[in-house]
Amino acid sequence: MGKLRGMFAVYAAEPNPDKPLDSLRVGERPEPVVPDGWVPVTVKAASLNMHDLWTLRGVGIKPDQFPMILGCDGAGVLAGGPDAGAEVVLHSVVGDASVYGDETLDPKRTLLTEKHQGTFADTVIVPARNVLPKPAGLSFSEAACMGTAWLTAYRMLFTRSGLRPGQTMLVQGASGGVSTALVALGEAAGMRVWVTGRSAEKRALAERLGAHGTFESGARLPERVDAVFETVGKATWPHTMRSVKPGGTIVVSGSTSGPDPSADLQRLFFMQLRVVGSMMGTRDELAALLEFCHLKGIRPQIGTELPMGDAPEGFEQMLAGETAGKIVFTR
Ligand SMILES: NC(=O)c1ccc[n+]([C@@H]2O[C@H](COP(=O)([O-])OP(=O)(O)OC[C@H]3O[C@@H](n4cnc5c(N)ncnc54)[C@H](OP(=O)(O)O)[C@@H]3O)[C@@H](O)[C@H]2O)c1
């Protein structure tokens, strides 16, 4: 077999639990070979997710999978097949929907960058069902935000929380990708949206996105809420447990500050709370998210947009907690 041609890529060279950015490389990786049933996509934009920092640390990926091209969402142009030239949004969950109905429940499901190479490159390959038409109203950069952070927020809110319009939701964290998506989606769906943020600037951002009330991290709320949306974990969990109504719901999709919060089991059963996990979303949910954003005129909040070659700058911002919405890389 001949030598594979190289292409531009931002990748993790090896796992580095303590200094994740030391493993980050901007360079070349082999161009992908396209298996039957898969399609090549020329990447136009992709967004940074905390997942990429976990990958650099070696969390959620086997050591023999390195080097791994980073990036678990994106938007671009089909580079082959009968629809070549079509503008598409990528769905990152590779799983068997025909067996499980919901591919996120397939025990063998993977996200891009766990087993298959990611989107921070000239070209990415995905199964043909993992591309959706890009809505004309969204730019490539905006569409690139949808596949991970926004999809996760959509499923947390509309599939997993059980909230109804008019009820009150609390989002822990103001400026992150998932947090900003939850605020915009919750406001558009008719929820009363409250947000905690670690600085006045971050809380002001949440208010601009439609939050009805913002609070310092850990602050006592005027009243308990119907549901709390958690991605922060250890740092906010005690506040989350105190802030939810009897019979209320906590939806968890991340644990940025640490994975081992005190469960506070006595409060859990005494207050009859529901703690619900949530993981990415299905292709159908991504299609519905794109339609919901179209109907409501919602565009994702992008805090930083950089050429993909400057990706390390974006990674440094995320590691330092300096987010103001999504961080997007363009090609
Ligand atoms: N399960 C899934 O399918 C899924 C999908 C996407 C993301 N996630 C997880 O969700 C988490 C967030 O991801 P992201 O991409 O949105 O990250 P991000 O853009 O970097 O946002 C981080 C968020 O966490 C908050 N935060 C961080 N440390 C905090 C602390 N010590 N105290 C209070 N708030 C803190 C920040 O709040 P401030 O605004 O106040 O700084 C910010 O809103 C990650 O753990 C990620 O792995 C899971």
GROMACS .gro file of C-alpha atoms and ligand atoms in nm:
model
  379
    1MET     CA    1   0.000   0.000   0.000
    2GLY     CA    2   0.132   0.348  -0.084
    3LYS     CA    3   0.207   0.606   0.180
    4LEU     CA    4  -0.101   0.804   0.287
    5ARG     CA    5  -0.092   1.177   0.210
    6GLY     CA    6  -0.071   1.418   0.498
    7MET     CA    7  -0.329   1.681   0.595
    8PHE     CA    8  -0.344   1.966   0.847
    9ALA     CA    9  -0.462   1.851   1.191
   10VAL     CA   10  -0.470   1.957   1.556
   11TYR     CA   11  -0.415   1.644   1.763
   12ALA     CA   12  -0.326   1.491   2.098
   13ALA     CA   13   0.014   1.318   2.079
   14GLU     CA   14  -0.021   1.119   2.401
   15PRO     CA   15  -0.219   1.126   2.726
   16ASN     CA   16  -0.097   1.387   2.975
   17PRO     CA   17  -0.310   1.395   3.294
   18ASP     CA   18  -0.127   1.687   3.461
   19LYS     CA   19  -0.018   1.912   3.173
   20PRO     CA   20  -0.274   1.844   2.899
   21LEU     CA   21  -0.158   2.128   2.672
   22ASP     CA   22   0.194   1.978   2.654
   23SER     CA   23   0.042   1.697   2.443
   24LEU     CA   24  -0.133   1.932   2.199
   25ARG     CA   25   0.016   1.939   1.848
   26VAL     CA   26  -0.059   2.151   1.540
   27GLY     CA   27   0.082   1.963   1.244
   28GLU     CA   28   0.003   1.688   0.997
   29ARG     CA   29  -0.180   1.354   1.021
   30PRO     CA   30  -0.255   1.108   0.739
   31GLU     CA   31  -0.558   1.181   0.522
   32PRO     CA   32  -0.838   0.938   0.613
   33VAL     CA   33  -0.936   0.640   0.399
   34VAL     CA   34  -1.315   0.634   0.356
   35PRO     CA   35  -1.478   0.297   0.440
   36ASP     CA   36  -1.804   0.183   0.275
   37GLY     CA   37  -2.102   0.361   0.425
   38TRP     CA   38  -1.890   0.654   0.547
   39VAL     CA   39  -1.850   0.999   0.391
   40PRO     CA   40  -1.563   1.252   0.385
   41VAL     CA   41  -1.637   1.607   0.498
   42THR     CA   42  -1.414   1.909   0.429
   43VAL     CA   43  -1.420   2.087   0.764
   44LYS     CA   44  -1.505   2.459   0.756
   45ALA     CA   45  -1.547   2.514   1.131
   46ALA     CA   46  -1.536   2.310   1.452
   47SER     CA   47  -1.580   2.409   1.813
   48LEU     CA   48  -1.378   2.334   2.125
   49ASN     CA   49  -1.539   2.131   2.403
   50MET     CA   50  -1.417   2.035   2.747
   51HIS     CA   51  -1.414   1.682   2.604
   52ASP     CA   52  -1.101   1.778   2.406
   53LEU     CA   53  -0.921   1.867   2.729
   54TRP     CA   54  -1.031   1.532   2.879
   55THR     CA   55  -0.887   1.358   2.570
   56LEU     CA   56  -0.551   1.537   2.611
   57ARG     CA   57  -0.553   1.417   2.975
   58GLY     CA   58  -0.624   1.059   2.860
   59VAL     CA   59  -0.973   1.045   3.015
   60GLY     CA   60  -1.232   0.843   2.818
   61ILE     CA   61  -0.982   0.719   2.558
   62LYS     CA   62  -0.759   0.412   2.554
   63PRO     CA   63  -0.380   0.484   2.546
   64ASP     CA   64  -0.339   0.286   2.221
   65GLN     CA   65  -0.575   0.529   2.039
   66PHE     CA   66  -0.312   0.809   2.040
   67PRO     CA   67  -0.223   1.011   1.838
   68MET     CA   68  -0.584   1.131   1.809
   69ILE     CA   69  -0.712   1.427   1.605
   70LEU     CA   70  -0.923   1.640   1.842
   71GLY     CA   71  -1.264   1.801   1.782
   72CYS     CA   72  -1.600   1.635   1.848
   73ASP     CA   73  -1.829   1.857   1.644
   74GLY     CA   74  -1.815   2.059   1.327
   75ALA     CA   75  -1.969   2.180   1.003
   76GLY     CA   76  -1.840   2.159   0.650
   77VAL     CA   77  -1.895   2.046   0.295
   78LEU     CA   78  -1.940   1.686   0.174
   79ALA     CA   79  -1.625   1.596  -0.018
   80GLY     CA   80  -1.756   1.280  -0.187
   81GLY     CA   81  -2.061   1.067  -0.264
   82PRO     CA   82  -2.378   1.157  -0.456
   83ASP     CA   83  -2.436   1.474  -0.249
   84ALA     CA   84  -2.080   1.608  -0.281
   85GLY     CA   85  -2.076   1.984  -0.226
   86ALA     CA   86  -2.369   1.984   0.020
   87GLU     CA   87  -2.320   2.192   0.338
   88VAL     CA   88  -2.358   1.975   0.648
   89VAL     CA   89  -2.358   1.968   1.028
   90LEU     CA   90  -2.186   1.670   1.192
   91HIS     CA   91  -2.342   1.434   1.446
   92SER     CA   92  -2.064   1.305   1.670
   93VAL     CA   93  -2.225   0.997   1.827
   94VAL     CA   94  -2.129   0.683   1.634
   95GLY     CA   95  -2.363   0.407   1.753
   96ASP     CA   96  -2.624   0.160   1.632
   97ALA     CA   97  -2.962   0.336   1.630
   98SER     CA   98  -3.126   0.045   1.444
   99VAL     CA   99  -3.075  -0.186   1.742
  100TYR     CA  100  -3.112   0.054   2.034
  101GLY     CA  101  -3.349   0.316   1.889
  102ASP     CA  102  -3.139   0.573   2.074
  103GLU     CA  103  -2.775   0.549   1.970
  104THR     CA  104  -2.655   0.713   2.293
  105LEU     CA  105  -2.774   0.395   2.473
  106ASP     CA  106  -2.565   0.160   2.252
  107PRO     CA  107  -2.303   0.021   2.496
  108LYS     CA  108  -2.050   0.031   2.209
  109ARG     CA  109  -2.126   0.390   2.104
  110THR     CA  110  -1.833   0.628   2.074
  111LEU     CA  111  -1.798   1.002   2.017
  112LEU     CA  112  -1.559   1.132   1.757
  113THR     CA  113  -1.209   1.147   1.916
  114GLU     CA  114  -1.266   0.841   2.138
  115LYS     CA  115  -1.203   0.583   1.865
  116HIS     CA  116  -1.254   0.766   1.535
  117GLN     CA  117  -1.049   1.076   1.443
  118GLY     CA  118  -1.196   1.420   1.516
  119THR     CA  119  -1.283   1.737   1.330
  120PHE     CA  120  -0.984   1.970   1.391
  121ALA     CA  121  -0.843   1.880   1.048
  122ASP     CA  122  -0.886   1.943   0.676
  123THR     CA  123  -1.107   1.634   0.641
  124VAL     CA  124  -1.307   1.414   0.879
  125ILE     CA  125  -1.490   1.092   0.793
  126VAL     CA  126  -1.820   0.989   0.956
  127PRO     CA  127  -2.093   0.731   0.888
  128ALA     CA  128  -2.331   0.864   0.620
  129ARG     CA  129  -2.616   0.895   0.879
  130ASN     CA  130  -2.397   1.130   1.086
  131VAL     CA  131  -2.432   1.428   0.852
  132LEU     CA  132  -2.736   1.657   0.856
  133PRO     CA  133  -2.810   1.943   0.616
  134LYS     CA  134  -2.671   2.273   0.749
  135PRO     CA  135  -2.954   2.525   0.799
  136ALA     CA  136  -2.901   2.818   0.561
  137GLY     CA  137  -2.957   3.064   0.848
  138LEU     CA  138  -2.655   2.941   1.045
  139SER     CA  139  -2.296   3.020   0.947
  140PHE     CA  140  -2.044   2.733   0.947
  141SER     CA  141  -1.909   2.862   1.281
  142GLU     CA  142  -2.257   2.873   1.436
  143ALA     CA  143  -2.350   2.532   1.296
  144ALA     CA  144  -2.027   2.388   1.436
  145CYS     CA  145  -2.148   2.460   1.792
  146MET     CA  146  -2.455   2.239   1.759
  147GLY     CA  147  -2.318   1.884   1.758
  148THR     CA  148  -2.187   1.859   2.115
  149ALA     CA  149  -2.254   2.142   2.364
  150TRP     CA  150  -2.588   2.250   2.216
  151LEU     CA  151  -2.709   1.896   2.155
  152THR     CA  152  -2.621   1.805   2.515
  153ALA     CA  153  -2.813   2.108   2.644
  154TYR     CA  154  -3.114   2.021   2.423
  155ARG     CA  155  -3.136   1.664   2.552
  156MET     CA  156  -3.084   1.770   2.916
  157LEU     CA  157  -3.365   2.023   2.890
  158PHE     CA  158  -3.622   1.870   2.657
  159THR     CA  159  -3.569   1.493   2.690
  160ARG     CA  160  -3.434   1.437   3.041
  161SER     CA  161  -3.557   1.715   3.274
  162GLY     CA  162  -3.937   1.681   3.245
  163LEU     CA  163  -3.965   2.061   3.287
  164ARG     CA  164  -4.272   2.241   3.153
  165PRO     CA  165  -4.288   2.602   3.026
  166GLY     CA  166  -4.336   2.840   3.317
  167GLN     CA  167  -4.127   2.636   3.559
  168THR     CA  168  -3.796   2.753   3.703
  169MET     CA  169  -3.457   2.611   3.607
  170LEU     CA  170  -3.115   2.682   3.755
  171VAL     CA  171  -2.804   2.651   3.537
  172GLN     CA  172  -2.478   2.606   3.729
  173GLY     CA  173  -2.208   2.807   3.544
  174ALA     CA  174  -2.278   3.097   3.312
  175SER     CA  175  -2.021   3.130   3.038
  176GLY     CA  176  -1.952   2.775   2.919
  177GLY     CA  177  -2.069   2.609   2.599
  178VAL     CA  178  -2.334   2.389   2.759
  179SER     CA  179  -2.440   2.663   3.005
  180THR     CA  180  -2.493   2.932   2.740
  181ALA     CA  181  -2.693   2.683   2.530
  182LEU     CA  182  -2.914   2.592   2.827
  183VAL     CA  183  -2.989   2.957   2.896
  184ALA     CA  184  -3.083   3.037   2.536
  185LEU     CA  185  -3.291   2.719   2.488
  186GLY     CA  186  -3.462   2.750   2.827
  187GLU     CA  187  -3.557   3.112   2.769
  188ALA     CA  188  -3.691   3.037   2.421
  189ALA     CA  189  -3.897   2.744   2.557
  190GLY     CA  190  -4.069   2.960   2.820
  191MET     CA  191  -3.883   2.857   3.136
  192ARG     CA  192  -3.785   3.099   3.410
  193VAL     CA  193  -3.407   3.076   3.381
  194TRP     CA  194  -3.173   3.137   3.674
  195VAL     CA  195  -2.796   3.110   3.643
  196THR     CA  196  -2.496   3.108   3.876
  197GLY     CA  197  -2.172   3.260   3.744
  198ARG     CA  198  -1.828   3.308   3.894
  199SER     CA  199  -1.787   3.674   3.795
  200ALA     CA  200  -2.006   3.979   3.728
  201GLU     CA  201  -1.897   3.968   3.362
  202LYS     CA  202  -2.009   3.606   3.322
  203ARG     CA  203  -2.341   3.678   3.494
  204ALA     CA  204  -2.395   3.978   3.264
  205LEU     CA  205  -2.341   3.749   2.964
  206ALA     CA  206  -2.612   3.511   3.095
  207GLU     CA  207  -2.851   3.808   3.132
  208ARG     CA  208  -2.782   3.916   2.774
  209LEU     CA  209  -2.866   3.563   2.661
  210GLY     CA  210  -3.204   3.580   2.836
  211ALA     CA  211  -3.152   3.469   3.198
  212HIS     CA  212  -3.422   3.612   3.427
  213GLY     CA  213  -3.202   3.604   3.735
  214THR     CA  214  -2.828   3.558   3.799
  215PHE     CA  215  -2.648   3.479   4.124
  216GLU     CA  216  -2.295   3.439   4.254
  217SER     CA  217  -2.181   3.075   4.272
  218GLY     CA  218  -2.321   2.920   4.592
  219ALA     CA  219  -2.559   3.212   4.668
  220ARG     CA  220  -2.889   3.141   4.845
  221LEU     CA  221  -3.172   3.165   4.588
  222PRO     CA  222  -3.498   3.354   4.648
  223GLU     CA  223  -3.681   3.019   4.628
  224ARG     CA  224  -3.608   2.658   4.537
  225VAL     CA  225  -3.624   2.564   4.166
  226ASP     CA  226  -3.798   2.285   3.974
  227ALA     CA  227  -3.478   2.159   3.811
  228VAL     CA  228  -3.102   2.220   3.829
  229PHE     CA  229  -2.871   2.168   3.531
  230GLU     CA  230  -2.528   2.047   3.643
  231THR     CA  231  -2.203   2.024   3.449
  232VAL     CA  232  -1.970   2.159   3.718
  233GLY     CA  233  -1.980   1.871   3.970
  234LYS     CA  234  -1.800   1.884   4.304
  235ALA     CA  235  -1.773   2.265   4.328
  236THR     CA  236  -2.147   2.328   4.287
  237TRP     CA  237  -2.309   1.999   4.397
  238PRO     CA  238  -2.388   2.102   4.759
  239HIS     CA  239  -2.557   2.418   4.626
  240THR     CA  240  -2.744   2.214   4.366
  241MET     CA  241  -2.881   1.979   4.633
  242ARG     CA  242  -2.993   2.275   4.848
  243SER     CA  243  -3.150   2.462   4.555
  244VAL     CA  244  -3.398   2.207   4.418
  245LYS     CA  245  -3.761   2.179   4.535
  246PRO     CA  246  -3.897   1.866   4.703
  247GLY     CA  247  -3.972   1.625   4.418
  248GLY     CA  248  -3.753   1.825   4.180
  249THR     CA  249  -3.495   1.709   3.929
  250ILE     CA  250  -3.120   1.745   3.887
  251VAL     CA  251  -2.990   1.674   3.536
  252VAL     CA  252  -2.617   1.599   3.524
  253SER     CA  253  -2.404   1.586   3.209
  254GLY     CA  254  -2.059   1.674   3.339
  255SER     CA  255  -1.834   1.715   3.639
  256THR     CA  256  -1.573   1.971   3.536
  257SER     CA  257  -1.450   2.044   3.891
  258GLY     CA  258  -1.440   1.680   4.001
  259PRO     CA  259  -1.641   1.360   3.965
  260ASP     CA  260  -1.696   1.261   4.327
  261PRO     CA  261  -1.948   1.494   4.486
  262SER     CA  262  -2.103   1.401   4.816
  263ALA     CA  263  -2.432   1.245   4.721
  264ASP     CA  264  -2.607   1.381   5.033
  265LEU     CA  265  -2.827   1.071   5.032
  266GLN     CA  266  -3.043   1.177   5.326
  267ARG     CA  267  -3.156   1.490   5.144
  268LEU     CA  268  -3.197   1.289   4.822
  269PHE     CA  269  -3.459   1.050   4.967
  270PHE     CA  270  -3.612   1.288   5.220
  271MET     CA  271  -3.679   1.551   4.949
  272GLN     CA  272  -3.766   1.279   4.693
  273LEU     CA  273  -3.525   1.424   4.437
  274ARG     CA  274  -3.458   1.276   4.094
  275VAL     CA  275  -3.096   1.277   3.973
  276VAL     CA  276  -3.085   1.213   3.599
  277GLY     CA  277  -2.777   1.154   3.383
  278SER     CA  278  -2.761   1.286   3.027
  279MET     CA  279  -2.514   1.212   2.748
  280MET     CA  280  -2.491   1.401   2.417
  281GLY     CA  281  -2.807   1.328   2.212
  282THR     CA  282  -2.945   1.139   1.914
  283ARG     CA  283  -2.942   1.233   1.547
  284ASP     CA  284  -3.318   1.301   1.574
  285GLU     CA  285  -3.259   1.536   1.868
  286LEU     CA  286  -2.990   1.719   1.668
  287ALA     CA  287  -3.232   1.761   1.377
  288ALA     CA  288  -3.499   1.893   1.618
  289LEU     CA  289  -3.247   2.129   1.781
  290LEU     CA  290  -3.157   2.277   1.440
  291GLU     CA  291  -3.527   2.324   1.363
  292PHE     CA  292  -3.599   2.478   1.706
  293CYS     CA  293  -3.314   2.728   1.657
  294HIS     CA  294  -3.449   2.811   1.310
  295LEU     CA  295  -3.807   2.861   1.437
  296LYS     CA  296  -3.698   3.076   1.732
  297GLY     CA  297  -3.417   3.264   1.553
  298ILE     CA  298  -3.160   3.138   1.807
  299ARG     CA  299  -2.791   3.161   1.725
  300PRO     CA  300  -2.523   3.015   1.950
  301GLN     CA  301  -2.315   3.252   2.158
  302ILE     CA  302  -1.956   3.246   2.026
  303GLY     CA  303  -1.701   3.408   2.257
  304THR     CA  304  -1.385   3.337   2.058
  305GLU     CA  305  -1.327   3.257   1.692
  306LEU     CA  306  -0.977   3.164   1.576
  307PRO     CA  307  -0.814   3.011   1.268
  308MET     CA  308  -0.765   2.640   1.342
  309GLY     CA  309  -0.388   2.686   1.331
  310ASP     CA  310  -0.419   2.908   1.642
  311ALA     CA  311  -0.614   2.640   1.831
  312PRO     CA  312  -0.369   2.631   2.127
  313GLU     CA  313  -0.484   2.985   2.220
  314GLY     CA  314  -0.843   2.859   2.249
  315PHE     CA  315  -0.737   2.558   2.456
  316GLU     CA  316  -0.551   2.791   2.697
  317GLN     CA  317  -0.865   3.004   2.737
  318MET     CA  318  -1.080   2.703   2.820
  319LEU     CA  319  -0.826   2.560   3.062
  320ALA     CA  320  -0.814   2.897   3.242
  321GLY     CA  321  -1.196   2.918   3.256
  322GLU     CA  322  -1.191   3.229   3.035
  323THR     CA  323  -1.501   3.144   2.832
  324ALA     CA  324  -1.773   3.373   2.699
  325GLY     CA  325  -1.974   3.112   2.510
  326LYS     CA  326  -1.831   2.873   2.252
  327ILE     CA  327  -1.472   2.876   2.127
  328VAL     CA  328  -1.474   2.809   1.750
  329PHE     CA  329  -1.191   2.723   1.509
  330THR     CA  330  -1.227   2.797   1.138
  331ARG     CA  331  -1.051   2.658   0.828
  332LIG     N1  332  -2.225   1.432   2.887
  332LIG     C1  333  -2.211   1.494   2.771
  332LIG     O1  334  -2.264   1.449   2.670
  332LIG     C2  335  -2.137   1.623   2.767
  332LIG     C3  336  -2.137   1.704   2.653
  332LIG     C4  337  -2.076   1.829   2.658
  332LIG     C5  338  -2.010   1.866   2.775
  332LIG     N2  339  -2.006   1.782   2.880
  332LIG     C6  340  -1.935   1.820   3.006
  332LIG     O2  341  -1.992   1.942   3.053
  332LIG     C7  342  -1.889   2.019   3.115
  332LIG     C8  343  -1.887   2.158   3.051
  332LIG     O3  344  -1.842   2.148   2.917
  332LIG     P1  345  -1.828   2.277   2.827
  332LIG     O4  346  -1.773   2.231   2.697
  332LIG     O5  347  -1.952   2.356   2.831
  332LIG     O6  348  -1.710   2.354   2.906
  332LIG     P2  349  -1.679   2.512   2.913
  332LIG     O7  350  -1.729   2.578   2.791
  332LIG     O8  351  -1.533   2.524   2.946
  332LIG     O9  352  -1.764   2.562   3.039
  332LIG     C9  353  -1.727   2.535   3.172
  332LIG    C10  354  -1.842   2.578   3.263
  332LIG    O10  355  -1.816   2.526   3.394
  332LIG    C11  356  -1.831   2.628   3.488
  332LIG     N3  357  -1.730   2.601   3.595
  332LIG    C12  358  -1.610   2.544   3.577
  332LIG     N4  359  -1.547   2.528   3.694
  332LIG    C13  360  -1.628   2.578   3.787
  332LIG    C14  361  -1.618   2.591   3.927
  332LIG     N5  362  -1.510   2.550   3.994
  332LIG     N6  363  -1.722   2.648   3.991
  332LIG    C15  364  -1.830   2.691   3.923
  332LIG     N7  365  -1.844   2.680   3.788
  332LIG    C16  366  -1.744   2.624   3.721
  332LIG    C17  367  -1.807   2.758   3.416
  332LIG    O11  368  -1.884   2.854   3.483
  332LIG     P3  369  -1.851   3.014   3.481
  332LIG    O12  370  -1.923   3.067   3.362
  332LIG    O13  371  -1.910   3.066   3.607
  332LIG    O14  372  -1.704   3.027   3.471
  332LIG    C18  373  -1.860   2.727   3.277
  332LIG    O15  374  -1.997   2.757   3.264
  332LIG    C19  375  -1.758   1.940   3.098
  332LIG    O16  376  -1.731   1.868   3.216
  332LIG    C20  377  -1.789   1.847   2.984
  332LIG    O17  378  -1.710   1.729   2.989
  332LIG    C21  379  -2.068   1.663   2.880
   0.00000   0.00000   0.00000
